[in-house]
Short mmCIF file of C-alpha atoms and ligand atoms in Angstrom, two decimals:
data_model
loop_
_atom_site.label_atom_id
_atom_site.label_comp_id
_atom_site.label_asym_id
_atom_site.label_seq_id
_atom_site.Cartn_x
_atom_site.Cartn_y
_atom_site.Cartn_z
CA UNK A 21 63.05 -88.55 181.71
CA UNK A 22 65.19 -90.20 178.92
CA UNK A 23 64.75 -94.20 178.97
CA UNK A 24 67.51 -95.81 180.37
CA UNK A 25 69.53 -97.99 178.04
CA UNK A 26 70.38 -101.48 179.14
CA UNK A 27 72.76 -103.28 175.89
CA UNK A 28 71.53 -107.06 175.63
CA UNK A 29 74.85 -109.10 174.19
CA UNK A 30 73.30 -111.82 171.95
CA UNK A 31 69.64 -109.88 172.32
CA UNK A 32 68.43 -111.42 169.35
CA UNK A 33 68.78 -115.14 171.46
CA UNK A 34 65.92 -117.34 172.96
CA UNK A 35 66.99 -115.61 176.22
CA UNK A 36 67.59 -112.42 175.26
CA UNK A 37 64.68 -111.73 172.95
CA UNK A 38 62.73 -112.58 175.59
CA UNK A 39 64.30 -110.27 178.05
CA UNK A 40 64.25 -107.56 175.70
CA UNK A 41 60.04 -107.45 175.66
CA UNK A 42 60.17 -107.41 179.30
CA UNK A 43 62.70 -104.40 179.36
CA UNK A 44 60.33 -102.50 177.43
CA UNK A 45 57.39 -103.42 178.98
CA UNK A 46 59.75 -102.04 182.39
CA UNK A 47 59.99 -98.76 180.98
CA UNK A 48 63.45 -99.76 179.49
CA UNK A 49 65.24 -99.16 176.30
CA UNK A 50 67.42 -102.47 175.50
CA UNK A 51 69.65 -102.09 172.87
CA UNK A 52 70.66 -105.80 170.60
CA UNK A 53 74.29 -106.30 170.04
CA UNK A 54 74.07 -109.19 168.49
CA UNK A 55 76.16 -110.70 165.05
CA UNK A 56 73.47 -113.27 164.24
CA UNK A 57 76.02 -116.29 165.11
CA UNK A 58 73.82 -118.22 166.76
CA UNK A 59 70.16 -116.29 166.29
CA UNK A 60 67.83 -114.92 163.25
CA UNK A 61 67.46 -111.74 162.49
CA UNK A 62 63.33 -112.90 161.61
CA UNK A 63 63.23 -112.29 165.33
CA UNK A 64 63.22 -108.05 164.79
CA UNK A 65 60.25 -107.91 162.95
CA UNK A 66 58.62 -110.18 165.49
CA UNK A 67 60.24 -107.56 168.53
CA UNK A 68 58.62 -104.58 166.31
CA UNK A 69 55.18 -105.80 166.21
CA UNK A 70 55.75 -107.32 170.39
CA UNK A 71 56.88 -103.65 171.47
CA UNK A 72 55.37 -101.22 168.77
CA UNK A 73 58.90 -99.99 167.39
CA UNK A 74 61.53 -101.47 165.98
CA UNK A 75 64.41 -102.52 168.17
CA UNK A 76 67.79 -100.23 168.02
CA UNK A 77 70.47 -102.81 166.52
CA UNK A 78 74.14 -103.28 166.60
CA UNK A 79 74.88 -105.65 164.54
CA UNK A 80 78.80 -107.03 165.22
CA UNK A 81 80.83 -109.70 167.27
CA UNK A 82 81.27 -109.05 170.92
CA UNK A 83 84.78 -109.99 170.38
CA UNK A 84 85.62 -106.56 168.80
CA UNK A 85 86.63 -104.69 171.61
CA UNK A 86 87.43 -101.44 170.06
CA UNK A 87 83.95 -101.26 168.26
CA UNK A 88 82.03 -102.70 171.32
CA UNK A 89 83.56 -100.21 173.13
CA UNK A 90 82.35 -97.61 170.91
CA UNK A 91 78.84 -99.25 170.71
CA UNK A 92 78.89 -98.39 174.85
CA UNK A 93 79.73 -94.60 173.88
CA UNK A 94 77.19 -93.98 171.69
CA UNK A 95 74.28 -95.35 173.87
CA UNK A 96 75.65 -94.83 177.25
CA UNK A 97 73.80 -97.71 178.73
CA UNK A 98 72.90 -97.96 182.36
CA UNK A 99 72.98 -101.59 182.57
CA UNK A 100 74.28 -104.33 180.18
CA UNK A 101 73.38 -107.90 180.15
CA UNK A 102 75.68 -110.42 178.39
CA UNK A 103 74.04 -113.13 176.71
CA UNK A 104 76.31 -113.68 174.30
CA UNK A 105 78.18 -117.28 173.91
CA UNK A 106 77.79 -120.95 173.07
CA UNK A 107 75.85 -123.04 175.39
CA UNK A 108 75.79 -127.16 174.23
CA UNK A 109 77.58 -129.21 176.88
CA UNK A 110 78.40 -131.94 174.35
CA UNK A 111 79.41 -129.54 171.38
CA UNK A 112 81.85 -127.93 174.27
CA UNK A 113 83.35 -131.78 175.17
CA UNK A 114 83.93 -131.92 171.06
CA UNK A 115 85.32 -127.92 170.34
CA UNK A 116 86.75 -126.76 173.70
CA UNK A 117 88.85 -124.42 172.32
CA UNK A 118 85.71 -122.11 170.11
CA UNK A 119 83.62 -122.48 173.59
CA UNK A 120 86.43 -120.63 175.20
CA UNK A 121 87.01 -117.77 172.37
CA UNK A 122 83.68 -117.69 172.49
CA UNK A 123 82.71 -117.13 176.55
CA UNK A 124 85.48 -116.48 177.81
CA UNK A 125 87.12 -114.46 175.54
CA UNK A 126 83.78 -112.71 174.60
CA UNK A 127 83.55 -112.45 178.32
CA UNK A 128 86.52 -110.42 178.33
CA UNK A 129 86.19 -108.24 175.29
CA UNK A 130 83.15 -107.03 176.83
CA UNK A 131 84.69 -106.19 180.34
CA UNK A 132 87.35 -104.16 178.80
CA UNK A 133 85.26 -102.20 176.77
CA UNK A 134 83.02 -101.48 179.30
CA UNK A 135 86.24 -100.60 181.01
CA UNK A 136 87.64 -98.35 178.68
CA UNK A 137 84.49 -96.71 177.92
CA UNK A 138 83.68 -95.65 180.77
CA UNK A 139 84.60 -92.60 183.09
CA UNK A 140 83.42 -92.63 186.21
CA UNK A 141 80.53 -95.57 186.79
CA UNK A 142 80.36 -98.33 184.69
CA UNK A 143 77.64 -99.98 183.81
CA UNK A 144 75.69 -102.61 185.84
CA UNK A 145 76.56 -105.71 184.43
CA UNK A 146 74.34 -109.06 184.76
CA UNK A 147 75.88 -112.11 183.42
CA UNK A 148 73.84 -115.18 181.88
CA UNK A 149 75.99 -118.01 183.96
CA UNK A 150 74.30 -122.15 184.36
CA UNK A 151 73.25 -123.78 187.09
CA UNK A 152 75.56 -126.32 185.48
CA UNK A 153 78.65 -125.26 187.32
CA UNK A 154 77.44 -127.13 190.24
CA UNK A 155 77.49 -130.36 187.86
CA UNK A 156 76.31 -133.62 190.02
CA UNK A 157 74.97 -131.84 193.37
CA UNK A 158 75.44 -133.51 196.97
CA UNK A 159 71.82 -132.01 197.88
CA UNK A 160 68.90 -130.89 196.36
CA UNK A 161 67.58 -128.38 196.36
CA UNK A 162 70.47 -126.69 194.86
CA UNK A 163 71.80 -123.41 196.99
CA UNK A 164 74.22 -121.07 195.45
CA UNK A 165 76.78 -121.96 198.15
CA UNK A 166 76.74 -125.68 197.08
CA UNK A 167 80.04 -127.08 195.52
CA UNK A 168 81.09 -125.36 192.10
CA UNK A 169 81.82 -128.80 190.26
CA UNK A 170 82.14 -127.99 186.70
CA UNK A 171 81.83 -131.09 184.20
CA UNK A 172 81.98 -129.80 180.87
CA UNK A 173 83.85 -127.08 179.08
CA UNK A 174 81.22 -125.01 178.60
CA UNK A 175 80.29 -124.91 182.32
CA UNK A 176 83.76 -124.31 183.24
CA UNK A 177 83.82 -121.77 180.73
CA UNK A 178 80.98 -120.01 182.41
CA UNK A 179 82.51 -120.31 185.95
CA UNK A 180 85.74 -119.31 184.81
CA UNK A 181 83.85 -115.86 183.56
CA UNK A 182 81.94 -115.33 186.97
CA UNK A 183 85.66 -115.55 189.07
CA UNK A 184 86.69 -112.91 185.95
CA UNK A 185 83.98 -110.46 186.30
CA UNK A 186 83.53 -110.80 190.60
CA UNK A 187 87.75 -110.01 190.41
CA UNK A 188 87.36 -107.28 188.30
CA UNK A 189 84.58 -105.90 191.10
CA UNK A 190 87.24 -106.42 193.59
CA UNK A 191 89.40 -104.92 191.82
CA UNK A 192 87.64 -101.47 190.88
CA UNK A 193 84.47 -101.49 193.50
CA UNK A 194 82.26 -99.07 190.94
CA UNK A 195 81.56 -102.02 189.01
CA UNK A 196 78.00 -103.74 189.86
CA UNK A 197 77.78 -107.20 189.00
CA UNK A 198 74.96 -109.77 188.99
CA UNK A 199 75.20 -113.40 188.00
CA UNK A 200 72.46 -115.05 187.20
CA UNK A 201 72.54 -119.09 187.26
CA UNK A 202 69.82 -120.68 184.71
CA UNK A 203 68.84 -124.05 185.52
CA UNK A 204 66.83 -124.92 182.52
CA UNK A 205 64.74 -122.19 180.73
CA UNK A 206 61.68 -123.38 178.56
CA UNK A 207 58.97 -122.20 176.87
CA UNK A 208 57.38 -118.96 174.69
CA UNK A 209 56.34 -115.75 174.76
CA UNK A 210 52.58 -116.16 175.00
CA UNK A 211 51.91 -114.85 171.73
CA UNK A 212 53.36 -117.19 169.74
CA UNK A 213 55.51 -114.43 168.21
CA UNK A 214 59.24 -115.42 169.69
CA UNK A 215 60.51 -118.70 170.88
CA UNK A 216 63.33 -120.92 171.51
CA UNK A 217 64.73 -121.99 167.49
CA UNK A 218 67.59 -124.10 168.18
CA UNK A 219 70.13 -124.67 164.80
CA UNK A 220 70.10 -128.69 164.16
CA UNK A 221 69.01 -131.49 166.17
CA UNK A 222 68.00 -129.62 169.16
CA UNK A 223 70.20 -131.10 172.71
CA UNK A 224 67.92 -130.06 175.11
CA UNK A 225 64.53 -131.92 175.48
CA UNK A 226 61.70 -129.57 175.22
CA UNK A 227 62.78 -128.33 171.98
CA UNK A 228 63.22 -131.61 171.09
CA UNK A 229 59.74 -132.50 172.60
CA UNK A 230 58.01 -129.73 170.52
CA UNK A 231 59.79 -130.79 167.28
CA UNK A 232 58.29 -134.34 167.86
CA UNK A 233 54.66 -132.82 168.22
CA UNK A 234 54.85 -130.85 164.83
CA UNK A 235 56.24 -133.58 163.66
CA UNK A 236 59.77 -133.21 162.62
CA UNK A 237 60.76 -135.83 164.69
CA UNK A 238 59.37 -139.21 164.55
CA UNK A 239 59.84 -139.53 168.57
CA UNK A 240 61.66 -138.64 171.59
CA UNK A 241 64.72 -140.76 172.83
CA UNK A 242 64.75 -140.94 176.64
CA UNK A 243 67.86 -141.29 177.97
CA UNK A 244 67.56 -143.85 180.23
CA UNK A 245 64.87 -144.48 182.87
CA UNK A 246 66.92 -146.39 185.40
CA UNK A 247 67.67 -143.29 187.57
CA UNK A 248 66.76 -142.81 191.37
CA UNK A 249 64.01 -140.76 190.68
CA UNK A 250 60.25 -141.23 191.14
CA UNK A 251 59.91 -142.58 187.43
CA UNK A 252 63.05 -143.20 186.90
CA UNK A 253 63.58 -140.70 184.25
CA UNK A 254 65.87 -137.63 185.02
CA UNK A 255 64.60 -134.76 187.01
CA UNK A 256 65.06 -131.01 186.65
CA UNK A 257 64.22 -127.49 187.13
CA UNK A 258 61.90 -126.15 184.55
CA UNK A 259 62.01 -122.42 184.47
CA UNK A 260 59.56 -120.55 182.13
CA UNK A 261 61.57 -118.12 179.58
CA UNK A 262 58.95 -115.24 180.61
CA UNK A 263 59.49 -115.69 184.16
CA UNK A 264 63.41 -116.17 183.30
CA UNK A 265 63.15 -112.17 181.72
CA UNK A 266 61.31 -110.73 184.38
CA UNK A 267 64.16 -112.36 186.69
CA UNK A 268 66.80 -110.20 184.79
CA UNK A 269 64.32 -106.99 184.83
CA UNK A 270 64.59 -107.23 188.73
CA UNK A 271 68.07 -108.03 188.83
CA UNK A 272 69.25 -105.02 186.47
CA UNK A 273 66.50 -103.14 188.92
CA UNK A 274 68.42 -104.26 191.81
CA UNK A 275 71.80 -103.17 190.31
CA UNK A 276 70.42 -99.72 189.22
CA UNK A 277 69.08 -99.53 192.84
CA UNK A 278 72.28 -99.48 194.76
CA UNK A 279 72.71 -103.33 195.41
CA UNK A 280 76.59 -103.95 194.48
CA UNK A 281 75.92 -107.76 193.34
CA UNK A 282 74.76 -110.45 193.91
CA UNK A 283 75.14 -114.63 192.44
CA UNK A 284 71.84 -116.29 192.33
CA UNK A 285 70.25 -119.11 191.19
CA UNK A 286 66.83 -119.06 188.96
CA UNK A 287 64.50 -121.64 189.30
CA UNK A 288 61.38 -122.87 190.01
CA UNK A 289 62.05 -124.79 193.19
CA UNK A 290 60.29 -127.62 191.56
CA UNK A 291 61.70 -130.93 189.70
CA UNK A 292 60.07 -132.37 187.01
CA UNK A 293 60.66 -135.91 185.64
CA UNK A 294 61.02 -136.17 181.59
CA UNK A 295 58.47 -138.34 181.24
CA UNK A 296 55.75 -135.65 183.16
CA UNK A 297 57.22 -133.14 180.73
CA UNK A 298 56.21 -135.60 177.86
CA UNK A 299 52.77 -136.12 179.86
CA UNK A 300 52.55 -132.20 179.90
CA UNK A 301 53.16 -131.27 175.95
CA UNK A 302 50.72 -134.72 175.23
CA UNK A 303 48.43 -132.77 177.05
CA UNK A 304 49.28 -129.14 175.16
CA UNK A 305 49.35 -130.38 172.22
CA UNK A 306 46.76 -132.43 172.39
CA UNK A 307 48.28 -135.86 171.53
CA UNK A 308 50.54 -137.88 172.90
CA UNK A 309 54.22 -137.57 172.11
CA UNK A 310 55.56 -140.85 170.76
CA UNK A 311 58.67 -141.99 172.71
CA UNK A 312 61.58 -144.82 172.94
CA UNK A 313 63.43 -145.21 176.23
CA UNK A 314 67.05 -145.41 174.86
CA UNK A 315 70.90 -145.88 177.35
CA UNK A 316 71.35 -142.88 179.69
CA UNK A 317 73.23 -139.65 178.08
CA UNK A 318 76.88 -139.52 179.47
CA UNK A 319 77.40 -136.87 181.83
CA UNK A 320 73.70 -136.50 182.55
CA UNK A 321 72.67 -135.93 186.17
CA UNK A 322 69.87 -138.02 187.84
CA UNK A 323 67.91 -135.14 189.68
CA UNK A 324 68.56 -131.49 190.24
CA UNK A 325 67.03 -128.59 191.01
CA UNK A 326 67.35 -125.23 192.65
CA UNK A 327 66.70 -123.45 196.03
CA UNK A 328 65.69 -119.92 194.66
CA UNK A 329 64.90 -118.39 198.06
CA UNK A 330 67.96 -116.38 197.88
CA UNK A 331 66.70 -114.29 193.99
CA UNK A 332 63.23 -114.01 195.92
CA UNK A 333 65.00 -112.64 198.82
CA UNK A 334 67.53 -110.32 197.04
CA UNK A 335 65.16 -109.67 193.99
CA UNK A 336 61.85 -110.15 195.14
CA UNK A 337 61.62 -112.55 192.25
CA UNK A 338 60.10 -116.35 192.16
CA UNK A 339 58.90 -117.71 189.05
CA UNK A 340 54.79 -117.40 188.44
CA UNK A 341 54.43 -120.21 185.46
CA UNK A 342 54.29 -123.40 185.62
CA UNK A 343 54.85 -126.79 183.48
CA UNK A 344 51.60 -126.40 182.11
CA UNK A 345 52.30 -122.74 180.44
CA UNK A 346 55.51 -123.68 179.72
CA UNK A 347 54.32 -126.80 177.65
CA UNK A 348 51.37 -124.65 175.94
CA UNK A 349 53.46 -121.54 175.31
CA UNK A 350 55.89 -123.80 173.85
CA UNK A 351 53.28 -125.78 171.47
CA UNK A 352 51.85 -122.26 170.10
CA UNK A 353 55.34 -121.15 168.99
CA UNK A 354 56.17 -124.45 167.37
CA UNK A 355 52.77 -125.12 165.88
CA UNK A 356 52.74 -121.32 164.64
CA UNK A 357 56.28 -121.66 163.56
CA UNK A 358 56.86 -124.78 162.09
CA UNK A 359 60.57 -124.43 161.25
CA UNK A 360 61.45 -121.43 163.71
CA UNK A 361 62.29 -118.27 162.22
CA UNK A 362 63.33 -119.67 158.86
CA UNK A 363 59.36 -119.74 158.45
C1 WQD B 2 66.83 -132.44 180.39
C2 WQD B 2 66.44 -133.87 180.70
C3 WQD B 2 67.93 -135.50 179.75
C4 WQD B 2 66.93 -134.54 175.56
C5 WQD B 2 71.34 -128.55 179.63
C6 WQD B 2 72.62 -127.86 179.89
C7 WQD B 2 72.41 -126.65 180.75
C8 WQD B 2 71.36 -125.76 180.15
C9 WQD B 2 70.08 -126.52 179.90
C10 WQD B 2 72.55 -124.03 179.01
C11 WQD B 2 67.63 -134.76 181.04
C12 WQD B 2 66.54 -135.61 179.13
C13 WQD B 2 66.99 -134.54 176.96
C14 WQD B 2 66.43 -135.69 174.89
C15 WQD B 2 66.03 -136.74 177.00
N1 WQD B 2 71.86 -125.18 178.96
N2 WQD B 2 66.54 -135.62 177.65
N3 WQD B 2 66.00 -136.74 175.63
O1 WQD B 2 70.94 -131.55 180.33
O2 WQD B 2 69.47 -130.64 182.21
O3 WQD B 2 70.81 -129.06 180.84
O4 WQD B 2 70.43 -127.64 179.05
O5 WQD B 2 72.69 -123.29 179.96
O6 WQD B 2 73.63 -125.95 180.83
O7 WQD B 2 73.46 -128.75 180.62
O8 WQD B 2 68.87 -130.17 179.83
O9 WQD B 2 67.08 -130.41 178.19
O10 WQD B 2 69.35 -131.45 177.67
O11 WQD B 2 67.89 -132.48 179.42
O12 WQD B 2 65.62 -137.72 177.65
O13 WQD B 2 66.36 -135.76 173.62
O14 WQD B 2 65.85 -134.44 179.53
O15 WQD B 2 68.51 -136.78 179.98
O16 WQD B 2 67.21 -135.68 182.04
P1 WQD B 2 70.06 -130.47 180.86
P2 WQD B 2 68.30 -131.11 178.68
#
């Protein structure tokens, strides 16, 4: 039986490098369409030696229509998964205009190449969408049916590509779609091999966390600790990167198996403060990680974090790791990869 094809937009990504071990390990053949934008081609070499082959390639900009189109001919994939885009909030606020070439636009290129390749069934299609579309949430936990209240560019952007893609499915009823809403994905492949290599002064605070450890980074800045939370530092939903690819395995899984679509949110269900994270990687690392409280980051959120029953319902999904894995699978890649893939 041939192995099914699933194309991974921006598969040479923290996310979708990740997701493309699992798909093997699933019996899957992922194919990377990716231009290198925003990832390092380092990371096929480290794929080869995860997997035992090399990964297939197509190396271009999701934003050529006519030649994604006839990247979709010549592998005929089953599923695809678009990973493709920019994702800083505060980078969005500054360049609103790339963030929408970018998603939405990208968004679109891909949707009408996959609808003028295809005769008959099109591909099922799982998009990489935020949990940050629900920006400052009434309740928590988060449920997918909780207000949509965008507060950045790059969130709306994201939004504005789920309403595209679930009116396209109302629009021709073949089409299978599945959007999947990160809340915030952290940590390694347990070898050490792969692992989150943001370009710059990393945004998002484990990166930031891990630089600090390997010392990069004299310390951490907390941004603020006066928030209603139990330490007063902000709160959110971890989500292992492993657990975050085995999410997408079950959702293209789902797709393949007749379900039509679906919007869900992963998570772990569980908040974490950023001063327990800092507690965690002290305890990874095995020293503590020097830190200044600093004024609150505009826009940030006090506390949020999701409701996942619905994936575990729909998917059969929940998330297996925990801080402590994320924090130690995290440390290994950093330690073993000082500067990321630039070596
Ligand atoms: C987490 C917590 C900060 C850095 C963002 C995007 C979201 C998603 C994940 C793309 C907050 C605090 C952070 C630092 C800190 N990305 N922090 N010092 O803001 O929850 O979500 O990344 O999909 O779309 O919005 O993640 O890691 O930036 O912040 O104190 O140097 O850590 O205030 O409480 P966030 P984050």
């Amino acid at each position: 039986m041939p192995q099914q094809s699933i194309l991974l937009t921006g598969g040479a990504g923290y996310i979708g490098s990740h997701t493309f071990v699992a798909l093997r390990e699933a019996g899957l053949e992922p194919v990377i369409l990716d231009n290198f934008a925003n990832s390092h081609p380092a990371v096929l070499d480290r794929l080869h030696k995860l997997t035992g082959k090399p990964p297939l390639l197509e190396k271009g900009d999701v934003l050529d229509t006519p030649w994604v189109e006839s990247v979709l001919k010549r592998h005929a994939p089953a599923g695809v998964v678009h990973f493709a885009g920019l994702k800083a909030v505060g980078e969005s606020v500054a360049q609103p205009l790339r963030y929408y070439r970018q998603n939405v636009a990208g968004a679109l290129s891909l949707a009408e190449a996959i609808q003028n390749a295809s005769n008959g069934t099109p591909p099922a299609l799982v998009f990489s969408s935020t949990a940050t579309v629900y920006g400052d949430p009434d309740n928590v936990p988060v449920r997918e049916d909780a207000p949509l209240r965008p507060s950045s560019p790059y969130a709306q952007t994201k939004l504005d590509v789920e309403n595209m893609l679930l009116a396209a499915q109302v629009a021709q009823p073949a089409w299978r779609v599945g959007i999947l809403r990160y809340f915030n994905p952290v940590g390694a492949h347990p070898s050490g091999l792969i692992g989150e290599d943001p370009s710059g002064i990393p945004n998002n605070l484990m990166p930031f966390v891990s630089q600090v450890a390997v010392g990069l980074r004299p310390h951490l800045s907390v941004f603020g600790n006066d928030y209603p939370t139990r330490d007063g530092t902000g709160v959110r939903d971890y989500i292992h990167v492993q657990d975050l690819a085995l999410g997408h395995v079950a959702a293209l899984k789902a797709l393949l198996g007749g379900n039509q679509g679906f919007t869900l949110n992963l998570g772990s269900g569980r908040g974490s403060s950023v001063l327990e994270i800092v507690d965690a990687f002290g305890k990874a690392c095995g020293k503590p990680v020097p830190y200044q409280v600093v004024a609150r980051r505009p826009g940030d959120v006090a506390e949020y974090y999701a409701d996942p029953s619905k994936a575990n319902e729909v998917l059969g999904w929940q998330t297996r790791l925990g801080i402590e894995e994320m924090c130690a699978d995290s440390w290994r890649w950093q330690s073993r990869n000082p500067r990321g893939y630039a070596g």
